[in-house]
Coordinates of C-alpha atoms and ligand atoms in Angstrom, one line a residue:
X56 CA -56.0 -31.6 33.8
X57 CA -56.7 -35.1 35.3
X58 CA -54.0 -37.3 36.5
X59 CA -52.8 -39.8 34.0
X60 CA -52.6 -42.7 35.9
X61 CA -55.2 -44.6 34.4
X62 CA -53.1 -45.3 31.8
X63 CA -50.7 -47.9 31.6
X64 CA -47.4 -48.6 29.3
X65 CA -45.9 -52.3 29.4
X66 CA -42.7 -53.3 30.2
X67 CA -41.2 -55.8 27.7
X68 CA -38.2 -57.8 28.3
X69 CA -36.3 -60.1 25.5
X70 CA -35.2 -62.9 26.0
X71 CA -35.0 -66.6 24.2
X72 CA -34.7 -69.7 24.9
X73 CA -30.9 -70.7 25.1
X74 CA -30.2 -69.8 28.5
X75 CA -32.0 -72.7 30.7
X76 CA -34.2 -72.1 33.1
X77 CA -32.1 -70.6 36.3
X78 CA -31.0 -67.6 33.9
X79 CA -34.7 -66.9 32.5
X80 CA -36.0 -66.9 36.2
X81 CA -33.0 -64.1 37.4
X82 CA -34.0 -62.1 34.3
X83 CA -37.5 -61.8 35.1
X84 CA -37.2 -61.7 38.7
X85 CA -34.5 -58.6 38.3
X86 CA -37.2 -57.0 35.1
X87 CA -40.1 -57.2 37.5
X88 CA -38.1 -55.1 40.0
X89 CA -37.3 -52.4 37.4
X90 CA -40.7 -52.5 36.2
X91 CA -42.1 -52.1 40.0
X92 CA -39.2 -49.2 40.5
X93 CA -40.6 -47.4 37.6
X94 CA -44.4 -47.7 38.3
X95 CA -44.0 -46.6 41.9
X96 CA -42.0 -43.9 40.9
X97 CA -43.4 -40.3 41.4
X98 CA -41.8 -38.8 38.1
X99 CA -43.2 -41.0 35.7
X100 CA -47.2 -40.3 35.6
X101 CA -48.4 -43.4 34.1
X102 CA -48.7 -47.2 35.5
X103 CA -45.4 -49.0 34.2
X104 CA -47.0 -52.9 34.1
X105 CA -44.3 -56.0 33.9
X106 CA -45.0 -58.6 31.2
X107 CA -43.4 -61.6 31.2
X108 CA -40.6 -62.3 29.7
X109 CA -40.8 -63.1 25.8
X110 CA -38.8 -65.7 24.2
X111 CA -39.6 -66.5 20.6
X112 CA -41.8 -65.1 17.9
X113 CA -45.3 -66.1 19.3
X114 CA -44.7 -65.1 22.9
X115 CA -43.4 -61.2 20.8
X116 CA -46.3 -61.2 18.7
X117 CA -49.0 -62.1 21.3
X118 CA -47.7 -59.9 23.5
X119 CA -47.2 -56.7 20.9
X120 CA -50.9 -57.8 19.9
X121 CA -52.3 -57.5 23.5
X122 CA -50.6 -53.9 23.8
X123 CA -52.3 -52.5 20.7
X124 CA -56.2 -53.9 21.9
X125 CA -55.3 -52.7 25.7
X126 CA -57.8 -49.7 25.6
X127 CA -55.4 -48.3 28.7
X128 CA -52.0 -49.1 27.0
X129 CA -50.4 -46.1 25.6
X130 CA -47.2 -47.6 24.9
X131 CA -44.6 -50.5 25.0
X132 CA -41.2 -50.3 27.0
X133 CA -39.1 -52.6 26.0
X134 CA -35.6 -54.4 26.9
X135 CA -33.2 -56.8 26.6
X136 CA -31.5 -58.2 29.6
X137 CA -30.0 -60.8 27.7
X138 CA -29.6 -61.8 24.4
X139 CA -33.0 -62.1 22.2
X140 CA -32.4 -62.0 18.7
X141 CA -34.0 -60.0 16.7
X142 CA -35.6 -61.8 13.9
X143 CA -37.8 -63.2 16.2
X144 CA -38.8 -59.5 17.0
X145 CA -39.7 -58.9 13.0
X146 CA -43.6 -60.4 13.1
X147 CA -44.2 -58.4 16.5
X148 CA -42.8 -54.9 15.3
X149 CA -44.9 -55.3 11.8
X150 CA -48.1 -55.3 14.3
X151 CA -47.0 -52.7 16.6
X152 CA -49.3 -49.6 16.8
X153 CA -48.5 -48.2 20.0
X154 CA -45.8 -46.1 21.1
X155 CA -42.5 -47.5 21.5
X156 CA -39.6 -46.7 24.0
X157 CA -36.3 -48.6 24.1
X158 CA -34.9 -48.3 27.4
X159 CA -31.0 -49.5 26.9
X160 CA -30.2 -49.6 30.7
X161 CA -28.6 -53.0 33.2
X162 CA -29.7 -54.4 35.9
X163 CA -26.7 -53.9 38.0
X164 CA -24.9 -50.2 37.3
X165 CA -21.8 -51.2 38.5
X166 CA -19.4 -54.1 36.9
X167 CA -19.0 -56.2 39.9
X168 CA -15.2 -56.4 39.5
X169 CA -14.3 -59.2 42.5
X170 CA -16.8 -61.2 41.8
X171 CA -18.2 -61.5 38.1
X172 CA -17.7 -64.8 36.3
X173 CA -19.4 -66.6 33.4
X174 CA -23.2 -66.5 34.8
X175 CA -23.0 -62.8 35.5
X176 CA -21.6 -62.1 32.3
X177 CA -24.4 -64.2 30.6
X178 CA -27.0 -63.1 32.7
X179 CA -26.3 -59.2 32.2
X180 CA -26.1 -58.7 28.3
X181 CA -28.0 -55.7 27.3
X182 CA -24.6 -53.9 25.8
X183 CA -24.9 -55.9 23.2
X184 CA -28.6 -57.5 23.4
X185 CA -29.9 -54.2 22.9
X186 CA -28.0 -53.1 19.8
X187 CA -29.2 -56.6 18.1
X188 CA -33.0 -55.2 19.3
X189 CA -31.9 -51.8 17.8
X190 CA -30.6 -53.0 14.9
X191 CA -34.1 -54.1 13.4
X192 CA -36.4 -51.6 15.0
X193 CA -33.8 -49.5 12.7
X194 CA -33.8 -52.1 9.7
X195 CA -37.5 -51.4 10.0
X196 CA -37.6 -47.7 10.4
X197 CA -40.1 -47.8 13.5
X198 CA -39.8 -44.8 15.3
X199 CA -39.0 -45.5 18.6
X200 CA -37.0 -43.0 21.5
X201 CA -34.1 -44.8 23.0
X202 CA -33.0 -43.9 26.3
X203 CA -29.8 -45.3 27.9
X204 CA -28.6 -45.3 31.2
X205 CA -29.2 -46.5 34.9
X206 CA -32.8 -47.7 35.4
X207 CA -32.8 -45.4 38.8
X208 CA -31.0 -42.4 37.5
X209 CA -32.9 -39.3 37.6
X210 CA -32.0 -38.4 34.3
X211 CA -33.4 -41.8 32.9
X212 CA -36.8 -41.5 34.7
X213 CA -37.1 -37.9 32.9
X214 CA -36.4 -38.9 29.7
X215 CA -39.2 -41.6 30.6
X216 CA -41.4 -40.0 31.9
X217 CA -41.3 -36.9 29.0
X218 CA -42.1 -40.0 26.6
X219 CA -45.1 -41.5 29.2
X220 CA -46.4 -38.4 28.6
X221 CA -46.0 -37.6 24.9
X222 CA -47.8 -40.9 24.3
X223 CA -50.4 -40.0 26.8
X224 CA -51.0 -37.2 24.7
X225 CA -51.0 -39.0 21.0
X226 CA -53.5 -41.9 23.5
X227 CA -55.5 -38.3 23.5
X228 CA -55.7 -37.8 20.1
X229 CA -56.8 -40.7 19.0
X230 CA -60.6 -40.8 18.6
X231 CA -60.7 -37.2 19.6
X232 CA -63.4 -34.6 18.3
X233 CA -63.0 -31.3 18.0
X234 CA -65.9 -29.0 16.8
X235 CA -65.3 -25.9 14.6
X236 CA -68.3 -23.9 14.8
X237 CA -69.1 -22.0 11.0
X238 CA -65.8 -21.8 8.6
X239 CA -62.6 -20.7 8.7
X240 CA -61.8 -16.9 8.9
X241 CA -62.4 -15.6 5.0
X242 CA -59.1 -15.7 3.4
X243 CA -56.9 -17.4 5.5
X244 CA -54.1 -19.3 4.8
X245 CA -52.3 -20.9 7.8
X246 CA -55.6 -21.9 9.5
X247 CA -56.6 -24.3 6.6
X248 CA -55.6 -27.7 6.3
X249 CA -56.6 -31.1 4.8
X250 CA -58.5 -32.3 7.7
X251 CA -58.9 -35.9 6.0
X252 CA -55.1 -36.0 6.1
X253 CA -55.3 -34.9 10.0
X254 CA -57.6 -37.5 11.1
X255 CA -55.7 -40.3 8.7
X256 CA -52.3 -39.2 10.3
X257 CA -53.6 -37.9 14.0
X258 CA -56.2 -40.0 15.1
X259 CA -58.3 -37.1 15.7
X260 CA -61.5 -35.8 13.7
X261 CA -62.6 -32.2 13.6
X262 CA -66.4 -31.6 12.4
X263 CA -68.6 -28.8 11.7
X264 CA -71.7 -27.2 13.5
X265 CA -73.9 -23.8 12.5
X266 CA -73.6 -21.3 15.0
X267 CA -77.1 -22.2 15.4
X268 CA -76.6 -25.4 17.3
X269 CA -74.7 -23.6 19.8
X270 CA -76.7 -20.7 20.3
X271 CA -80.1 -23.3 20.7
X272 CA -77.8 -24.7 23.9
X273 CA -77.4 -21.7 24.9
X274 CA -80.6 -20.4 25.0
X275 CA -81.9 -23.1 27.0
X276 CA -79.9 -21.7 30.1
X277 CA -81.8 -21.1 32.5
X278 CA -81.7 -17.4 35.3
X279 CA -80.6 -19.9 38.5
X280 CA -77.5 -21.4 36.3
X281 CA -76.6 -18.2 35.2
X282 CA -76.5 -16.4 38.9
X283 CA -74.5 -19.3 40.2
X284 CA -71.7 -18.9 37.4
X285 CA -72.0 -15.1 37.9
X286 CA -71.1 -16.0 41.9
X287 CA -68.5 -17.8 40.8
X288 CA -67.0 -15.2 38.6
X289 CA -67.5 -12.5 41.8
X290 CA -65.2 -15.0 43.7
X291 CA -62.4 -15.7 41.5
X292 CA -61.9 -12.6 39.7
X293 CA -61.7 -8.8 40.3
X294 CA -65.3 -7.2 39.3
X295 CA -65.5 -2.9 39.0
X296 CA -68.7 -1.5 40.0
X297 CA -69.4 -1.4 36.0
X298 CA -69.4 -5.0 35.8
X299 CA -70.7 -5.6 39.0
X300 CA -74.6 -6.5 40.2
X301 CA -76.5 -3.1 38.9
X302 CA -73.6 -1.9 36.8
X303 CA -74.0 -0.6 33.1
X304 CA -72.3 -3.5 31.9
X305 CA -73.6 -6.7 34.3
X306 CA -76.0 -7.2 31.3
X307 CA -73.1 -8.1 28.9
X308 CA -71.2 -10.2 32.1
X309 CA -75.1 -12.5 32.4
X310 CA -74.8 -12.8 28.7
X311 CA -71.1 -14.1 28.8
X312 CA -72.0 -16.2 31.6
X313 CA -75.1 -17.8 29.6
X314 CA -72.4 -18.6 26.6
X315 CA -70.3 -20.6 28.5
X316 CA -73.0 -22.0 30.1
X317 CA -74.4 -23.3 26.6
X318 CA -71.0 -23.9 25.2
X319 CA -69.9 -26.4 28.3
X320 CA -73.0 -27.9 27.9
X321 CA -72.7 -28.1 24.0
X322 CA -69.3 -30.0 24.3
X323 CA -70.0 -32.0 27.4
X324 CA -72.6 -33.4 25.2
X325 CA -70.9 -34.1 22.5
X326 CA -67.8 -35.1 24.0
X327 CA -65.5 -32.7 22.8
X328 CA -62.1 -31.8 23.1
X329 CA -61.5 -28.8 22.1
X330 CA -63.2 -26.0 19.6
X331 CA -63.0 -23.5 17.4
X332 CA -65.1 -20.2 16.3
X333 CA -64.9 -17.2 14.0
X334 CA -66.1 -13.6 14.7
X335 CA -66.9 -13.8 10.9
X336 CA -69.8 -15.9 11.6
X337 CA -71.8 -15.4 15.3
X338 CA -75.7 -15.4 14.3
X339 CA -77.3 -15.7 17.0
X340 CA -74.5 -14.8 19.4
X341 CA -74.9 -11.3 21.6
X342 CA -71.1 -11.2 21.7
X343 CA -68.5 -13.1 20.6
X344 CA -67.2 -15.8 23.0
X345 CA -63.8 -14.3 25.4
X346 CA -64.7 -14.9 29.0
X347 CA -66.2 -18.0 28.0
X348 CA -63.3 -19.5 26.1
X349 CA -60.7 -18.3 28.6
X350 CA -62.4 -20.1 31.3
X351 CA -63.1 -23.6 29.1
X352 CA -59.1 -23.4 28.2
X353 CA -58.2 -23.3 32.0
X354 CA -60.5 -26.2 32.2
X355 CA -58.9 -28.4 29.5
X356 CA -60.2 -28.0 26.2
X357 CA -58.3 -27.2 23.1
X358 CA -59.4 -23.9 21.4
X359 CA -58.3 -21.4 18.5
X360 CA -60.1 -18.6 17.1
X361 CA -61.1 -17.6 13.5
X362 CA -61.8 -21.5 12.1
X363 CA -58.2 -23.0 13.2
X364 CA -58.8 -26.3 13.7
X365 CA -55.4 -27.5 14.0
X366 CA -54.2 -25.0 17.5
X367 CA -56.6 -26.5 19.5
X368 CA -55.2 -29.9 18.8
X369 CA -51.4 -29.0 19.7
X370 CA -52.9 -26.8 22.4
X371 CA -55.3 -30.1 23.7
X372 CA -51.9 -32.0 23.4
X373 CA -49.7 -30.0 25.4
X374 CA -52.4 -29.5 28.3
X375 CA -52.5 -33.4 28.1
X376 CA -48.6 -33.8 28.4
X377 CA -48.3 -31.2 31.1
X378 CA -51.2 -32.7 33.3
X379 CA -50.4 -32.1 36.9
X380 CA -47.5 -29.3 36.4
X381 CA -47.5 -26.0 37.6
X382 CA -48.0 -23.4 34.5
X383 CA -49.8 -22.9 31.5
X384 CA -50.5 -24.2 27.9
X385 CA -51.8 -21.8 26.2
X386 CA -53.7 -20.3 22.4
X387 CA -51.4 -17.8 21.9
X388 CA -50.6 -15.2 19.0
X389 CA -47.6 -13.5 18.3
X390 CA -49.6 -9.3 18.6
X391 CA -47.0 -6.6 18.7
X392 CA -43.2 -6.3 18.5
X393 CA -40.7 -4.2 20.9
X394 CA -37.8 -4.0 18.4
X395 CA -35.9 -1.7 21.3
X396 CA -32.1 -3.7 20.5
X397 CA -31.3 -4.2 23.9
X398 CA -34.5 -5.4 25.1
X399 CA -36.2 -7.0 21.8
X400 CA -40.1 -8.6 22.8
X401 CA -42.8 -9.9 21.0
X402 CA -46.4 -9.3 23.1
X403 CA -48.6 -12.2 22.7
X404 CA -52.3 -11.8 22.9
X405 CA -55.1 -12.7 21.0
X406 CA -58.7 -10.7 20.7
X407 CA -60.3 -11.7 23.6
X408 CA -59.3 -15.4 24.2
X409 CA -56.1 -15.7 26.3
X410 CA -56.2 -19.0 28.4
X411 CA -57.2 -17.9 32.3
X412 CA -54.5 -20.6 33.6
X413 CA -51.9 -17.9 32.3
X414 CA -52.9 -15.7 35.0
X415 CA -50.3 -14.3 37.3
X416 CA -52.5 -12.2 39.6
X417 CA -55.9 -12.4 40.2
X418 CA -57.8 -11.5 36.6
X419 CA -59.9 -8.5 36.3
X420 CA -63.0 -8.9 34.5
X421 CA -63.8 -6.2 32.3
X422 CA -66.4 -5.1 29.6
X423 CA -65.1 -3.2 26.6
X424 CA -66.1 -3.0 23.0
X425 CA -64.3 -5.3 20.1
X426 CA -63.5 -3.6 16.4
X427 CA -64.5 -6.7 14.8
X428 CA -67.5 -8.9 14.4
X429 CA -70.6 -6.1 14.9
X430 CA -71.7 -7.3 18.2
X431 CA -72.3 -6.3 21.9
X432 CA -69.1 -5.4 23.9
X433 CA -68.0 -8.9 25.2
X434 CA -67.1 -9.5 28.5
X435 CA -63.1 -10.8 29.1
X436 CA -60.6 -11.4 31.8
X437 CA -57.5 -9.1 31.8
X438 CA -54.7 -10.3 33.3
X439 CA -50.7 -10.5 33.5
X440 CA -49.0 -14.1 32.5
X441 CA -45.8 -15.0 34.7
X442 CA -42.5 -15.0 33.3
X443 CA -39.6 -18.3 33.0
X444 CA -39.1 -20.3 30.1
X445 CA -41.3 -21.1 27.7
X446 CA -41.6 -22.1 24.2
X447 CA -44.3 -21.7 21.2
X448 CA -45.2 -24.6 18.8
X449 CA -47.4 -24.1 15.6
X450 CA -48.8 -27.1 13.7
X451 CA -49.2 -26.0 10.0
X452 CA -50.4 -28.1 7.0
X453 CA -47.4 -27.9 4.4
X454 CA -49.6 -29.9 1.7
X455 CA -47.4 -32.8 1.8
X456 CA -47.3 -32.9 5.0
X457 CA -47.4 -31.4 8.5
X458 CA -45.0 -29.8 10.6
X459 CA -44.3 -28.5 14.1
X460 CA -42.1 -25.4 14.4
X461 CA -40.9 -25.1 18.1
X462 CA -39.6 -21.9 19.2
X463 CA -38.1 -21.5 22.8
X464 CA -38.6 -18.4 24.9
X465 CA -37.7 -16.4 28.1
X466 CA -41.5 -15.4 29.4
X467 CA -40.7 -11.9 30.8
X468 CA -42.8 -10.7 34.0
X469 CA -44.2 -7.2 32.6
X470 CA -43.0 -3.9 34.2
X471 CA -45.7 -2.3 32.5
X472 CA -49.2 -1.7 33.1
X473 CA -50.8 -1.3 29.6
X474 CA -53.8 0.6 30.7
X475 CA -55.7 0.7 27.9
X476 CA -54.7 -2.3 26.9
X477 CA -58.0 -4.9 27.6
X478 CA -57.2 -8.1 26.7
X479 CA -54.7 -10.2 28.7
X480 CA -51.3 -10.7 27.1
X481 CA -47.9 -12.5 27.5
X482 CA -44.8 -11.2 27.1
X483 CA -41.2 -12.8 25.9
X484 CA -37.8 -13.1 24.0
X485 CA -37.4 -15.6 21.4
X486 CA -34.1 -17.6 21.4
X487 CA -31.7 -17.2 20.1
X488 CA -32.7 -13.7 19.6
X489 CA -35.6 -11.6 18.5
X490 CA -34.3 -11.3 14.7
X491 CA -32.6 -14.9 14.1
X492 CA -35.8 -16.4 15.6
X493 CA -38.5 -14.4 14.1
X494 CA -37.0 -15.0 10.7
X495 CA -36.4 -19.1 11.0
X496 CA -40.1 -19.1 11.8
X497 CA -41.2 -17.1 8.8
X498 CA -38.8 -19.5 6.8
X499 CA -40.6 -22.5 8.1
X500 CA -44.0 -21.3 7.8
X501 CA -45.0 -21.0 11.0
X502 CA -48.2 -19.9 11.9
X503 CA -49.4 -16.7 14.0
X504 CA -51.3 -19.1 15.9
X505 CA -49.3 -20.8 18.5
X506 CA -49.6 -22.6 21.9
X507 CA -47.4 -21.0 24.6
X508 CA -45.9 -23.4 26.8
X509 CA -44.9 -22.4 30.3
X510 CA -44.3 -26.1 31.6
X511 CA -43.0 -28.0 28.5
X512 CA -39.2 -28.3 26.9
X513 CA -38.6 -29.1 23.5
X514 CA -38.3 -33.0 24.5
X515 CA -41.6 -33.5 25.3
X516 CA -42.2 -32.1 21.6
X517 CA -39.7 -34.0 20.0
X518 CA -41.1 -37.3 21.3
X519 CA -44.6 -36.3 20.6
X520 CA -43.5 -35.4 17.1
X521 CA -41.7 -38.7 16.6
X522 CA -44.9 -40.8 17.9
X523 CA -47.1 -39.0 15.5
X524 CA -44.6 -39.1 12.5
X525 CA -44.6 -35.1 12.2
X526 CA -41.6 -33.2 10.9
X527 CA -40.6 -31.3 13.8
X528 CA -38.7 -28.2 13.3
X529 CA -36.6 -26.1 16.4
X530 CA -35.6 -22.8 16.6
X531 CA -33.8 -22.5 20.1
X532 CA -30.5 -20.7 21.3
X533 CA -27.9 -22.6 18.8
X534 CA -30.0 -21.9 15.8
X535 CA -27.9 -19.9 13.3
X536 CA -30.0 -19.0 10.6
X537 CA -28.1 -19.9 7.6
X538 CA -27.7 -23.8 8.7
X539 CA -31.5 -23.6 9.4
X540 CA -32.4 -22.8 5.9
X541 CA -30.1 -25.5 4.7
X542 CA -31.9 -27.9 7.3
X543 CA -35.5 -26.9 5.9
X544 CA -33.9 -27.6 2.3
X545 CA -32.8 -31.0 3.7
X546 CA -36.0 -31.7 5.7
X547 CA -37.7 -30.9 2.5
X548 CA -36.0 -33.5 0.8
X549 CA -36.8 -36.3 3.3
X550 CA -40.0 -35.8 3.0
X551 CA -40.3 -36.1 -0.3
X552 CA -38.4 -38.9 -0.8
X553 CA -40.1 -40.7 2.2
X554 CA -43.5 -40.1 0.5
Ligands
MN766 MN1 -56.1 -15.1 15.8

C-alpha cells in the first residue's frame, strides 16, 4: 500500500484569553515543538500540522470548520496546555466531522521541583485543563480516543500513531466504491446487508455490475498484454511444465492472465476499491477469477467471494491501516478444524482466492479443476502463509446495526505439506483456545468470512471501530465465555437504547 503521508491531522491547542500575552506566546511556542516532534517522527505515518492556538468560541469553531473541508485532514489532535474552558468548546464539537484524538500529555514530564513558582504552575495546566476539555466532549458523547502520557514516550506515539492510522483508514472509506459483480451467493445469510445503512453509516457505496461488463473489458485484452503478465507470472512464481509455455494447461494460465487483465482495467476505470464476485453467476467467464484476485488483493483492493460486499470493506480498511508494515491483510475463511486437544487449529482457506501477500515461500502456480461453478479448471497460486500473531475481524449486519467481532490468533508455520491440497491456506489457534473462541464467535454472529490480520492488534480495531461508531466485539486470551454472553446481552441493550 502507498505511504500515508499525504494526509495530514491538526494539532489543536486550548487556550483563552485570561492569561496575557507572555503566557499565550510560551504555550504556542512549546505546542508548535510538540507538534513538529510528532510530525517528524518516524512512528506516526501521517503529517501532524500545528494550528494556532484557539482562544474563544470563534477561533474553536473556525478552526473545527477548516478541519472538516481540509480534503487531506483525517483528523483533529487536540490539547490543553492551559486552561480553556469548555463551553467555549460546545459550537466547535457540534460541527466536528473528523476524527478526534485527545492527547492528555505536558509540556515538561518532569515537575521542576527547585525551581517552579506561580508562572510555571500557570503556564503548565493540562492536569486539570484537560479533564474540563474532557468533561464536555463526554457531556456530548463524541467519540474521541484519549491518550495520556509524555508527548515523546514511545508508548504515546503508538497509541498515536494506531489512531493516525485508524482514521486514515475511515479517510478511506469515505467516498469509496466497491463493485459487486451479479448477486449475492443464493441463500446466504451473513453476506447480506442493508447497503443503504452501510453507505449512510460508512461513507462508502457498493454498486452492482452484470458479469457482462466485466467480461466486455476483458475481451478487449489484447495477445502482447497478455504475454507480458504471463512473463511476469514466470518470474515471480513457481510454474510446472503443465502450466508452463506448451503445457496442457498454459491455455487456462493465458485465460487467467486475460481476467486480471480486464478486471484491473475494469476497476482502474472506475476507481474502485475493492470487489466482489459469485461462482453462481460467471457468464461469459472461462473460469472463475483465483489467480486474478489473489494478485489484485496483494495489490490493494478489497475483495470477498460469493456477493459479500461488506469483507472487502474491512479487508480494504485493514490494508489501509497497515500501509507500509511487513505482513498481510487478508479475505480469509475459517475451512477445516484440527480438533486434536493438544494441538487444536482451524485451517483457513477460501476456493481459490487467498491474498498472494500471505505468501511465505515463493507461490506455485497450479491449474486444477473447481467442484463448483461449471467452468474451465482455473488457474491459482498455492502457497504457505507465515506464522506470529494474528487476528480475524468479521463485519456482519445485525439489522440494527453493525458489528465487528475481533478474534486474536497464534498464525502457526505448517509442518505439513497438504499435497493434494491446491489452494493456499493459513493455519492458527484462536485465543483463548480453540473451543471458548469458536463458540463466543458463533454467539456473536460472526461471519465465515473474515480478514486475517498478520500486522494489526486489536487497537487499531478498536479505534477504527470507535471512529465509525460500530459495536466492536473481542474474543482474545481473557475471554471467558460465560461473561461474554452477558456482555453481548449488555451490548445488546446499548444499542437499543442508543437507537
Ligand atoms: Mn466464501
Amino acid at each position: 500500500m502507498s505511504s500515508l503521508k499525504n494526509l495530514e491531522v491538526w494539532f489543536i491547542t486550548g487556550s483563552q484569553d485570561l492569561y496575557g500575552e507572555e503566557t499565550l506566546k510560551q504555550a504556542a511556542a512549546h505546542s508548535e515543538e510538540i507538534a513538529a516532534f510528532l510530525n517528524s517522527n518516524t512512528n506516526i505515518p501521517v503529517q501532524v500540522k500545528f494550528k494556532p492556538i484557539v482562544k474563544n468560541t470563534t477561533e474553536i469553531y473556525d478552526t473545527i470548520v477548516a478541519a472538516n473541508t481540509e480534503q487531506n485532514c483525517i483528523g483533529i489532535i487536540t490539547w490543553m496546555h492551559t486552561f480553556s474552558p469548555a463551553k467555549m468548546w460546545i459550537r466547535g464539537l457540534q460541527a466536528l466531522q473528523k476524527p478526534l484524538l485527545h492527547l492528555h500529555t505536558q509540556f515538561n514530564r518532569d515537575i521542576p521541583w527547585d525551581t517552579m513558582d506561580m508562572d510555571f504552575m500557570n503556564l503548565n495546566q493540562s492536569a486539570h485543563g484537560d479533564r474540563e476539555f474532557g468533561f464536555i466532549v463526554s457531556r456530548m458523547k463524541i467519540a474521541r480516543k484519549v491518550v495520556t502520557g509524555y508527548w515523546q514516550d514511545e508508548d504515546v506515539l503508538e497509541r498515536i500513531n494506531i489512531w493516525a492510522r485508524a482514521a486514515a483508514a475511515w479517510h478511506d472509506w469515505q467516498g469509496a466504491k466497491f463493485v459487486r459483480f451479479g448477486d449475492n451467493m443464493r441463500y446466504v445469510a451473513v453476506t447480506e446487508g442493508d447497503k443503504v445503512e452501510a453507505e449512510i453509516k460508512f461513507g462508502f457505496s457498493v454498486n452492482t455490475h452484470g458479469i457482462g461488463d466485466l467480461v466486455e473489458e476483458i475481451d478487449a485484452v489484447t495477445e502482447d498484454q497478455v504475454n507480458a503478465i504471463l512473463k511476469e507470472y514466470e518470474n515471480l512464481y513457481v510454474l510446472n511444465a503443465d502450466v508452463s509455455e506448451g503445457g496442457s494447461k498454459r491455455k487456462q494460465v493465458y485465460d487467467a492472465a486475460k481476467i486480471e487483465l480486464g478486471l484491473r482495467a475494469f476497476l482502474e476505470k472506475g476507481n474502485y476499491k475493492g470487489f466482489t464476485d459469485t461462482f453462481e453467476d460467471l457468464h461469459g467467464l472461462v473460469q472463475l477469477p483465483g489467480l486474478a484476485v489473489q494478485r489484485l488483493m496483494q495489490d490493494g483492493y478489497g475483495f470477498a467471494g460469493e456477493g459479500d460486499w461488506k469483507t472487502p470493506a474491512i479487508v480494504r480498511a485493514c490494508k489501509i491501516m497497515a500501509s507500509g508494515y511487513e505482513g498481510a491483510n487478508a479475505f480469509m475463511e475459517d475451512y477445516t478444524y484440527h480438533f486434536d486437544p493438544k494441538n487444536a487449529l482451524v485451517l483457513g482457506s477460501h476456493m481459490l482466492e487467498v491474498d498472494a501477500s500471505l505468501a511465505s515461500d515463493k507461490p506455485k502456480l497450479e491449474v486444477h479443476p473447481l467442484g463448483i461453478g461449471g467452468k474451465d479448471d482455473p488457474a491459482r497460486l498455492v502457497f504457505n502463509a507465515k506464522g506470529g500473531k494474528a487476528l480475524n475481524a468479521s463485519l456482519v449486519d445485525m439489522g440494527d446495526r453493525f458489528r465487528l467481532v475481533v478474534n486474536t490468533v497464534q498464525g502457526i508455520d505448517s509442518k505439513e505439506d497438504l499435497p493434494k491440497l491446491p489452494v493456499a491456506r493459513v493455519l492458527w489457534q484462536p485465543e483463548p483456545d480453540m473451543k471458548t473462541a469458536c463458540s463466543a464467535w458463533i454467539y456473536a454472529g460472526g461471519a465465515h468470512h473474515t480478514v486475517y490480520s498478520q500486522n494489526l492488534t486489536p487497537e487499531y480495531l478498536e479505534d477504527f471501530a470507535r471512529i465509525a461508531n460500530l459495536e466492536l466485539i473481542l474474543i482474545d486470551k481473557s475471554t471467558k465465555l460465560d461473561q461474554f454472553e452477558k456482555d453481548l446481552r449488555l451490548s445488546e441493550i446499548y444499542y437499543k437504547m442508543k437507537h
